[in-house]
Coordinates of C-alpha atoms in Angstrom, one line a residue:
X184 CA 15.4 12.0 11.2
X185 CA 17.8 9.8 9.6
X186 CA 19.7 12.6 6.7
X187 CA 23.3 12.0 5.3
X188 CA 23.9 9.0 7.8
X189 CA 23.1 11.4 10.8
X190 CA 20.4 11.5 12.9
X191 CA 19.2 15.4 13.3
X192 CA 16.2 16.7 14.5
X193 CA 14.2 19.3 12.4
X194 CA 16.1 22.5 11.1
X195 CA 12.9 23.8 13.0
X196 CA 13.4 22.5 16.2
X197 CA 9.8 22.0 16.0
X198 CA 8.7 18.3 16.8
X199 CA 5.3 17.0 17.2
X200 CA 2.9 13.5 19.2
X201 CA 2.6 10.9 18.3
X202 CA 0.3 8.6 20.1
X203 CA -1.2 5.3 20.8
X204 CA -4.5 4.2 19.0
X205 CA -5.6 2.0 21.4
X206 CA -5.9 4.6 24.4
X207 CA -5.3 7.9 22.7
X208 CA -2.5 8.9 24.9
X209 CA 1.1 10.3 23.6
X210 CA 4.2 7.9 23.1
X211 CA 6.3 9.6 21.7
X212 CA 7.5 12.9 20.0
X213 CA 9.2 13.2 16.7
X214 CA 10.9 16.2 14.5
X215 CA 8.8 18.1 12.7
X216 CA 10.7 17.9 9.0
X217 CA 9.8 20.8 6.9
X218 CA 11.6 22.3 3.6
X219 CA 14.2 23.0 5.0
X220 CA 15.0 18.9 6.2
X221 CA 13.4 18.0 2.8
X222 CA 16.8 19.7 0.8
X223 CA 18.5 18.9 3.2
X224 CA 18.3 15.1 2.8
X225 CA 17.4 15.6 -1.3
X226 CA 21.1 16.7 -1.2
X227 CA 22.3 13.8 0.3
X228 CA 20.3 11.3 -1.5
X229 CA 21.7 13.6 -4.7
X230 CA 25.4 13.1 -4.0
X231 CA 25.1 9.7 -2.4
X232 CA 23.7 8.8 -5.8
X233 CA 26.4 10.1 -8.1
X234 CA 28.9 9.2 -5.7
X235 CA 31.7 5.7 -6.9
X236 CA 30.3 4.2 -3.0
X237 CA 26.5 3.6 -4.4
X238 CA 27.1 4.0 -8.2
X239 CA 29.5 1.9 -8.8
X240 CA 28.7 -0.7 -6.1
X241 CA 28.1 -4.5 -7.8
X242 CA 24.8 -5.6 -8.5
X243 CA 25.6 -8.1 -5.9
X244 CA 26.8 -5.8 -2.8
X245 CA 23.5 -3.8 -3.5
X246 CA 22.4 -8.2 -2.9
X247 CA 24.3 -8.0 0.1
X248 CA 23.5 -5.3 1.3
X249 CA 19.4 -6.1 1.0
X250 CA 19.9 -9.7 2.2
X251 CA 21.8 -8.3 5.7
X252 CA 18.6 -5.5 5.8
X253 CA 16.4 -8.5 6.0
X254 CA 18.3 -10.5 8.3
X255 CA 18.0 -7.4 10.9
X256 CA 14.3 -6.7 10.1
X257 CA 14.0 -10.2 10.9
X258 CA 16.0 -10.7 13.8
X259 CA 13.9 -7.3 15.7
X260 CA 11.0 -8.8 14.2
X261 CA 9.4 -8.9 17.6
X262 CA 10.8 -5.3 19.3
X263 CA 9.6 -4.1 15.0
X264 CA 6.7 -5.3 16.1
X265 CA 5.8 -4.2 19.1
X266 CA 6.7 -0.9 18.0
X267 CA 4.3 -1.1 14.6
X268 CA 1.7 -2.0 17.1
X269 CA 1.2 1.1 19.2
X270 CA 2.1 3.0 17.0
X271 CA -0.9 1.9 14.5
X272 CA -3.0 -0.1 16.6
X273 CA -3.4 -3.4 14.7
X274 CA -3.8 -6.6 15.9
X275 CA 0.2 -7.7 17.1
X276 CA 0.1 -11.6 15.2
X277 CA -0.5 -9.3 12.6
X278 CA 2.0 -6.9 13.1
X279 CA 4.5 -10.1 13.3
X280 CA 3.4 -12.0 10.4
X281 CA 2.5 -9.6 7.7
X282 CA 4.3 -6.5 8.8
X283 CA 7.5 -7.6 9.1
X284 CA 7.0 -11.1 7.9
X285 CA 6.4 -9.5 4.9
X286 CA 9.2 -6.8 4.9
X287 CA 11.6 -9.5 5.3
X288 CA 10.1 -11.4 2.7
X289 CA 10.5 -8.3 0.1
X290 CA 13.2 -7.2 1.2
X291 CA 14.8 -10.7 0.7
X292 CA 12.8 -11.0 -3.1
X293 CA 13.8 -7.7 -4.1
X294 CA 17.0 -8.3 -3.4
X295 CA 17.8 -11.0 -5.9
X296 CA 17.0 -9.1 -8.6
X297 CA 19.4 -6.9 -8.0
X298 CA 21.3 -8.9 -10.6
X299 CA 19.0 -9.9 -12.9
X300 CA 17.9 -6.5 -14.4
X301 CA 18.6 -6.5 -18.2
X302 CA 18.1 -5.1 -21.2
X303 CA 17.5 -7.0 -24.9
X304 CA 19.5 -7.0 -28.1
X305 CA 17.7 -6.9 -31.9
X306 CA 18.1 -5.8 -35.4
X307 CA 17.3 -2.8 -36.6
X308 CA 17.0 -2.1 -40.8
X309 CA 18.7 1.5 -41.6
X310 CA 19.9 1.4 -44.2
X311 CA 22.0 4.5 -44.7
X312 CA 24.9 4.8 -45.4
X313 CA 25.2 1.8 -47.4
X314 CA 27.1 -1.2 -46.1
X315 CA 27.0 -0.1 -42.7
X316 CA 25.6 -2.5 -39.8
X317 CA 24.3 -2.0 -36.5
X318 CA 24.3 -3.8 -33.1
X319 CA 21.5 -2.0 -31.2
X320 CA 20.5 -3.7 -27.4
X321 CA 18.4 -1.7 -24.7
X322 CA 19.9 -1.3 -20.6
X323 CA 18.2 -0.3 -17.8
X324 CA 19.8 2.2 -15.5
X325 CA 18.3 3.6 -12.7
X326 CA 16.3 6.3 -12.5
X327 CA 18.0 8.8 -9.5
X328 CA 16.1 10.3 -6.5
X329 CA 13.3 8.6 -4.6
X330 CA 10.6 11.1 -2.9
X331 CA 8.8 7.5 -1.2
X332 CA 5.6 8.3 0.9
X333 CA 3.7 6.4 2.9
X334 CA 0.2 5.9 4.5
X335 CA -0.6 4.6 8.2
X336 CA -1.8 1.7 7.6
X337 CA 0.7 -0.7 7.3
X338 CA 3.7 1.7 8.1
X339 CA 6.5 -1.0 7.7
X340 CA 5.9 -2.7 4.9
X341 CA 4.8 -0.3 3.0
X342 CA 7.9 1.4 3.0
X343 CA 9.5 -1.9 1.9
X344 CA 7.6 -1.6 -0.9
X345 CA 9.2 1.0 -1.5
X346 CA 12.5 1.3 -1.0
X347 CA 13.5 -2.5 -1.8
X348 CA 13.3 -2.7 -5.6
X349 CA 14.7 1.2 -5.4
X350 CA 17.6 0.4 -3.6
X351 CA 18.2 -3.0 -5.8
X352 CA 18.1 -1.2 -9.0
X353 CA 20.8 1.5 -7.3
X354 CA 18.9 4.7 -6.7
X355 CA 18.7 6.4 -3.7
X356 CA 15.7 7.1 -1.5
X357 CA 13.7 9.9 0.8
X358 CA 11.2 8.2 2.9
X359 CA 8.5 9.9 4.0
X360 CA 6.3 8.0 6.8
X361 CA 2.8 9.5 7.9
X362 CA 2.6 11.9 10.5
X363 CA 0.5 9.3 12.3
X364 CA 3.3 6.2 12.4
X365 CA 6.8 7.1 11.8
X366 CA 8.1 5.2 14.4
X367 CA 9.5 1.7 12.4
X368 CA 10.1 4.2 9.7
X369 CA 13.2 5.8 12.1
X370 CA 13.5 2.2 13.1
X371 CA 14.7 1.2 9.9
X372 CA 16.7 3.4 9.1
X373 CA 18.9 2.3 12.2
X374 CA 18.8 -0.7 11.1
X375 CA 20.0 0.4 7.2
X376 CA 23.0 2.2 9.0
X377 CA 23.6 -1.3 10.7
X378 CA 23.6 -3.1 7.3
X379 CA 26.1 -1.2 6.3
X380 CA 24.4 1.1 3.5
X381 CA 26.4 4.6 2.6
X382 CA 25.3 7.5 4.3
X383 CA 22.7 10.0 2.3
X384 CA 21.7 6.0 0.1
X385 CA 18.5 5.8 2.4
X386 CA 17.3 8.8 4.4
X387 CA 14.0 9.1 6.4
X388 CA 12.4 12.6 7.0
X389 CA 9.1 12.7 9.6
X390 CA 7.2 15.2 8.9
X391 CA 3.0 16.5 8.2
X392 CA 1.6 17.6 4.7
X393 CA 4.3 20.1 4.4
X394 CA 7.0 17.8 4.4
X395 CA 5.1 15.6 2.1
X396 CA 4.4 18.6 -0.6
X397 CA 7.9 19.9 -0.4
X398 CA 9.5 16.5 -1.5
X399 CA 7.0 16.2 -3.7
X400 CA 8.0 19.1 -5.4
X401 CA 12.0 19.7 -5.0
X402 CA 13.3 19.5 -8.2
X403 CA 16.1 17.5 -6.9
X404 CA 13.8 14.2 -7.1
X405 CA 13.7 12.1 -9.9
X406 CA 10.7 10.2 -8.6
X407 CA 7.9 10.5 -6.1
X408 CA 6.7 7.2 -5.6
X409 CA 3.3 7.3 -3.5
X410 CA 0.5 5.8 -1.2
X411 CA -2.4 7.0 0.4
X412 CA -5.4 8.2 -0.7
X413 CA -7.0 9.5 -4.1
X414 CA -7.3 13.5 -3.3
X415 CA -3.8 13.2 -2.2
X416 CA -3.3 11.1 -6.1
X417 CA -4.8 13.7 -7.5
X418 CA -2.7 16.8 -6.5
X419 CA 0.8 14.7 -6.5
X420 CA 0.1 13.1 -9.9
X421 CA -1.2 17.1 -10.8
X422 CA 2.3 18.0 -9.6
X423 CA 4.6 15.5 -11.3
X424 CA 2.8 15.8 -14.6
X425 CA 3.3 19.8 -14.6
X426 CA 7.4 18.5 -13.9
X427 CA 7.5 15.8 -16.0
X428 CA 8.2 14.0 -13.4
X429 CA 8.3 10.2 -12.3
X430 CA 5.5 9.1 -10.6
X431 CA 4.1 5.4 -9.7
X432 CA 0.4 6.2 -7.3
X433 CA -1.2 3.9 -5.7
X434 CA -4.8 4.6 -4.5
X435 CA -7.5 4.6 -3.1
X436 CA -10.4 1.5 -3.3
X437 CA -14.1 0.4 -3.6
X438 CA -13.3 -3.9 -4.1
X439 CA -16.3 -5.8 -5.0
X440 CA -16.9 -9.1 -3.3
X441 CA -18.8 -10.9 -5.9
X442 CA -20.4 -14.2 -3.8
X443 CA -22.5 -15.9 -6.8
X444 CA -25.2 -18.2 -6.4
X445 CA -23.2 -21.8 -6.5
X446 CA -20.9 -20.4 -3.4
X447 CA -21.3 -22.4 0.0
X448 CA -22.8 -20.0 2.4
X449 CA -20.3 -20.3 4.9
X450 CA -17.1 -20.3 2.7
X451 CA -19.2 -16.9 1.7
X452 CA -19.8 -15.3 5.7
X453 CA -16.1 -16.5 6.1
X454 CA -14.5 -14.8 3.0
X455 CA -16.2 -11.6 3.4
X456 CA -15.7 -11.4 6.3
X457 CA -12.2 -11.5 6.2
X458 CA -11.7 -9.2 3.4
X459 CA -13.5 -6.4 5.0
X460 CA -12.4 -6.5 8.8
X461 CA -8.9 -7.1 8.7
X462 CA -6.6 -4.5 9.8
X463 CA -9.9 -2.8 11.3
X464 CA -10.9 -1.9 7.3
X465 CA -7.8 0.2 6.7
X466 CA -6.8 -1.9 4.0
X467 CA -7.2 -0.8 0.1
X468 CA -8.2 -3.1 -0.7
X469 CA -10.6 -3.7 1.7
X470 CA -14.3 -5.6 0.3
X471 CA -16.1 -3.0 1.2
X472 CA -18.7 -3.6 -1.4
X473 CA -20.6 -7.0 -1.1
X474 CA -22.4 -8.3 -3.7
X475 CA -24.9 -11.2 -3.2
X476 CA -27.2 -14.1 -4.5
X477 CA -30.0 -13.2 -4.0
X478 CA -30.6 -16.6 -3.4
X479 CA -28.2 -16.2 -0.3
X480 CA -28.2 -12.5 0.6
X481 CA -30.3 -13.0 3.9
X482 CA -28.3 -16.1 5.3
X483 CA -24.7 -14.6 4.0
X484 CA -25.9 -10.9 5.8
X485 CA -27.1 -12.7 9.2
X486 CA -24.2 -14.4 9.2
X487 CA -21.6 -11.4 8.9
X488 CA -23.5 -9.5 11.4
X489 CA -23.0 -12.3 13.4
X490 CA -19.2 -12.0 12.9
X491 CA -19.2 -8.4 13.7
X492 CA -21.1 -8.4 16.9
X493 CA -19.1 -11.1 18.3
X494 CA -15.4 -10.3 17.5
X495 CA -13.4 -8.5 20.6
X496 CA -12.5 -4.9 20.5
X497 CA -9.3 -3.7 22.6
X498 CA -5.1 -3.1 22.2
X499 CA -2.9 -5.0 19.4
X500 CA -1.4 -5.8 22.4
X501 CA -3.7 -7.8 24.2
X502 CA -4.2 -11.5 22.6
X503 CA -7.9 -11.9 23.4
X504 CA -8.5 -8.8 21.0
X505 CA -9.5 -9.6 17.6
X506 CA -9.8 -6.1 16.5
X507 CA -8.2 -2.9 17.7
X508 CA -8.8 0.6 16.9
X509 CA -8.4 3.0 14.2
X510 CA -5.1 4.7 13.6
X511 CA -6.2 8.4 14.4
X512 CA -9.0 10.5 16.6
X513 CA -9.8 11.9 13.0
X514 CA -10.3 8.8 11.3
X515 CA -12.2 7.4 13.7
X516 CA -14.6 10.1 13.3
X517 CA -14.9 10.0 9.8
X518 CA -15.7 6.8 9.6
X519 CA -18.4 6.8 12.4
X520 CA -19.5 9.5 9.9
X521 CA -19.7 7.8 7.4
X522 CA -21.8 5.1 9.0
X523 CA -24.3 7.7 10.4
X524 CA -24.9 9.4 6.6
X525 CA -25.7 6.0 5.5
X526 CA -28.9 5.7 7.5
X527 CA -29.4 9.0 7.2
X528 CA -30.0 8.0 3.4
X529 CA -32.2 4.9 4.2
X530 CA -29.5 2.2 3.9
X531 CA -30.1 -0.5 7.3
X532 CA -27.7 -1.0 10.0
X533 CA -27.3 -5.0 10.4
X534 CA -24.9 -4.7 13.0
X535 CA -22.3 -2.6 14.6
X536 CA -22.8 1.5 13.4
X537 CA -21.5 3.3 16.4
X538 CA -18.2 3.9 18.2
X539 CA -16.7 2.1 21.3
X540 CA -17.5 3.8 24.6
X541 CA -13.9 3.9 26.0
X542 CA -10.7 4.7 25.6
X543 CA -9.1 4.6 21.9
X544 CA -10.3 5.4 19.0
X545 CA -12.4 2.7 18.5
X546 CA -15.2 1.9 16.4
X547 CA -17.5 -2.0 16.3
X548 CA -17.3 -3.7 12.7
X549 CA -20.2 -2.5 11.1
X550 CA -22.4 -4.2 8.4
X551 CA -25.0 -2.0 6.1
X552 CA -27.7 -3.5 4.1
X553 CA -28.7 -1.6 0.9
X554 CA -31.4 -3.5 -1.1
X555 CA -32.8 0.2 -3.1
X556 CA -30.2 3.0 -4.1
X557 CA -26.9 2.4 -5.0
X558 CA -26.4 5.2 -5.2
X559 CA -25.3 5.7 -1.7
X560 CA -22.1 7.9 0.0
X561 CA -21.2 4.5 1.7
X562 CA -21.8 2.6 -1.9
X563 CA -19.4 5.0 -3.8
X564 CA -17.0 6.2 -1.1
X565 CA -13.8 4.8 0.4
X566 CA -14.9 4.6 4.3
X567 CA -11.4 2.7 5.3
X568 CA -12.7 0.9 8.3
X569 CA -14.5 -1.8 9.2
X570 CA -17.7 -1.0 6.9
X571 CA -19.2 -3.7 4.2
X572 CA -21.9 -2.3 2.6
X573 CA -24.2 -5.8 1.4
X574 CA -26.9 -5.5 -2.0
X575 CA -28.9 -8.4 -3.5
X576 CA -28.1 -9.7 -7.2
X577 CA -29.7 -11.5 -9.9
X578 CA -27.4 -12.2 -12.8
X579 CA -24.3 -11.8 -13.6
X580 CA -25.4 -8.4 -16.4
X581 CA -26.3 -6.9 -13.2
X582 CA -23.8 -7.8 -10.8
X583 CA -20.4 -6.7 -13.0
X584 CA -22.4 -3.4 -14.2
X585 CA -22.6 -3.1 -10.3
X586 CA -19.3 -3.7 -9.5
X587 CA -17.1 -1.4 -12.5
X588 CA -19.8 1.8 -11.5
X589 CA -16.9 2.8 -9.1
X590 CA -14.6 5.5 -9.4
X591 CA -12.4 3.0 -8.4
X592 CA -10.7 -0.1 -9.9
X593 CA -7.8 -1.9 -7.0
X594 CA -8.9 -4.4 -6.2
X595 CA -12.6 -7.7 -6.5
X596 CA -12.6 -10.3 -5.5
X597 CA -15.3 -12.9 -7.3
X598 CA -16.9 -16.5 -4.4
X599 CA -17.8 -19.3 -6.8
X600 CA -16.9 -22.5 -8.5
X601 CA -18.9 -22.0 -11.8
X602 CA -15.3 -21.9 -13.5
X603 CA -17.8 -19.6 -16.7
X604 CA -18.9 -17.6 -15.0
X605 CA -15.7 -17.0 -12.8
X606 CA -14.1 -16.6 -15.7
X607 CA -16.5 -14.1 -17.2
X608 CA -16.2 -11.7 -14.0
X609 CA -12.4 -12.2 -13.7
X610 CA -12.3 -10.7 -17.4
X611 CA -15.0 -7.8 -16.8
X612 CA -13.8 -6.5 -13.8
X613 CA -12.4 -3.1 -14.3
X614 CA -9.5 -3.7 -10.8
X615 CA -5.8 -4.5 -11.3
X616 CA -6.3 -7.5 -8.7
X617 CA -9.2 -10.3 -9.1
X618 CA -8.5 -12.6 -6.6
X619 CA -10.8 -16.1 -7.2
X620 CA -12.0 -17.8 -3.6
X621 CA -9.9 -15.6 -1.6
X622 CA -9.2 -11.9 -0.5
X623 CA -5.8 -9.6 0.3
X624 CA -3.7 -12.0 -1.4
X625 CA 0.0 -10.2 -2.6
X626 CA 2.9 -11.4 -3.1
X627 CA 6.4 -10.3 -3.8
X628 CA 6.0 -11.5 -7.7
X629 CA 3.0 -10.1 -8.3
X630 CA 1.7 -6.9 -9.8
X631 CA -0.2 -5.3 -8.0
X632 CA -2.2 -1.5 -8.6
X633 CA -5.0 0.0 -9.6
X634 CA -7.7 0.8 -12.7
X635 CA -9.7 3.8 -12.8
X636 CA -9.0 6.6 -9.8
X637 CA -6.9 3.6 -7.8
X638 CA -4.0 4.4 -9.4
X639 CA -1.0 4.8 -11.9
X640 CA 2.0 2.2 -12.0
X641 CA 2.0 -1.2 -10.1
X642 CA 4.6 -2.5 -7.2
X643 CA 6.0 -5.9 -6.8
X644 CA 7.6 -8.5 -8.8
X645 CA 9.1 -7.1 -12.9
X646 CA 6.6 -3.8 -12.8
X647 CA 8.8 -2.7 -9.4
X648 CA 12.1 -2.9 -11.2
X649 CA 10.8 -1.0 -14.1
X650 CA 9.3 1.5 -12.8
X651 CA 12.9 2.4 -10.6
X652 CA 14.7 2.5 -13.9
X653 CA 14.6 4.5 -16.8
X654 CA 15.0 2.3 -20.3
X655 CA 18.0 2.9 -22.4
X656 CA 18.1 2.1 -26.6
X657 CA 21.9 1.9 -27.3
X658 CA 22.9 1.6 -31.2
X659 CA 26.3 0.9 -32.3
X660 CA 27.6 1.5 -35.7
X661 CA 30.6 -1.0 -37.7

């Protein structure tokens, strides 16, 4: 673990195994951090935040450090991508283009914000004491020590989503990666040291939920930023509310994909397939609820089933693979269990529906057809796997009501060139992002977050900068 610029074992001396999900084999043993390690990391981050080396560093210097880190990520891109694929199971091409390429892009974008954090000046109308004039302004100050907890589906990229804006604002960070996928976070810590970040500015504590809980509860942490399940997010939000601690939560999703009757079925098949099968469906905005106009329903469902049946499963390091394994045996069993439950509840399994009988944690891409009850578990709950449930609809009112009949509100997509209908759905769907004729398009300049149980706050762009700063008003009499 990286604490105060030094590499340490866990205080307890304990480790845990890390697996290759394509084979189920152990590939590493990593320190199993607990409250003692979190305490050391937070103390280091607090000292670094208060030290002149970081607090008094000019914004342009923070910008240069982040740009240097981006260059190092890019320079070591092949290594990082292979490490991500080995540890997470995703396809190497996606790890190279999105996880590594996106990390470099986000670092450079957020580096630019370091020199552009601003406030406002404004007039006030206080008449007392008579003859006194006032000058008023606002400024943004770094929130302090940030505890960042990231999930296992995009381990490197989501770590960067959090550390880049926090460091640009002048905060210091304790990063807790998911226990399933800690390897690229450790390598990122090495690259941060090479880039020249002062000791304690960026710390990495590996471990399970014990370490995460200790970080959330630590009184020396000023803000928690968490991406993960809604279940854990509720616990974190409750604890931060109890402590009056700043928190942002990017949580689960059950994103609807709405295909209107003017959409070319071929376009709908391609778009809906990509929306759910990308990254093995392990995406918080995966298009897992598919609503198709009854006119095209049979054609689109059959087309997606053909795509699913034709996909080649294998190691992400194999160029022939089109879908890799799920991240762990536990997660594979959860996904398979939800597919089996949908069958028992009366849904039709059109494609897939069973794990691959081979080494590793594979599940075939699955298409579930449900033309009856909308109260099935597979319709309500997040699967976080390559499983889509398809349902027909007859009019805009019906599909809008169905799209919003969910505890979640992270993403949605609409597939149509009917401007009037598209605008009605864009305005009416309760989701933090609504894509039109595309899905899962994310950009560092575009705010990202959810309605309802999908979270609190927004990442990316100005929204991220605001979430890692406190707004301070200054009033001067003269």
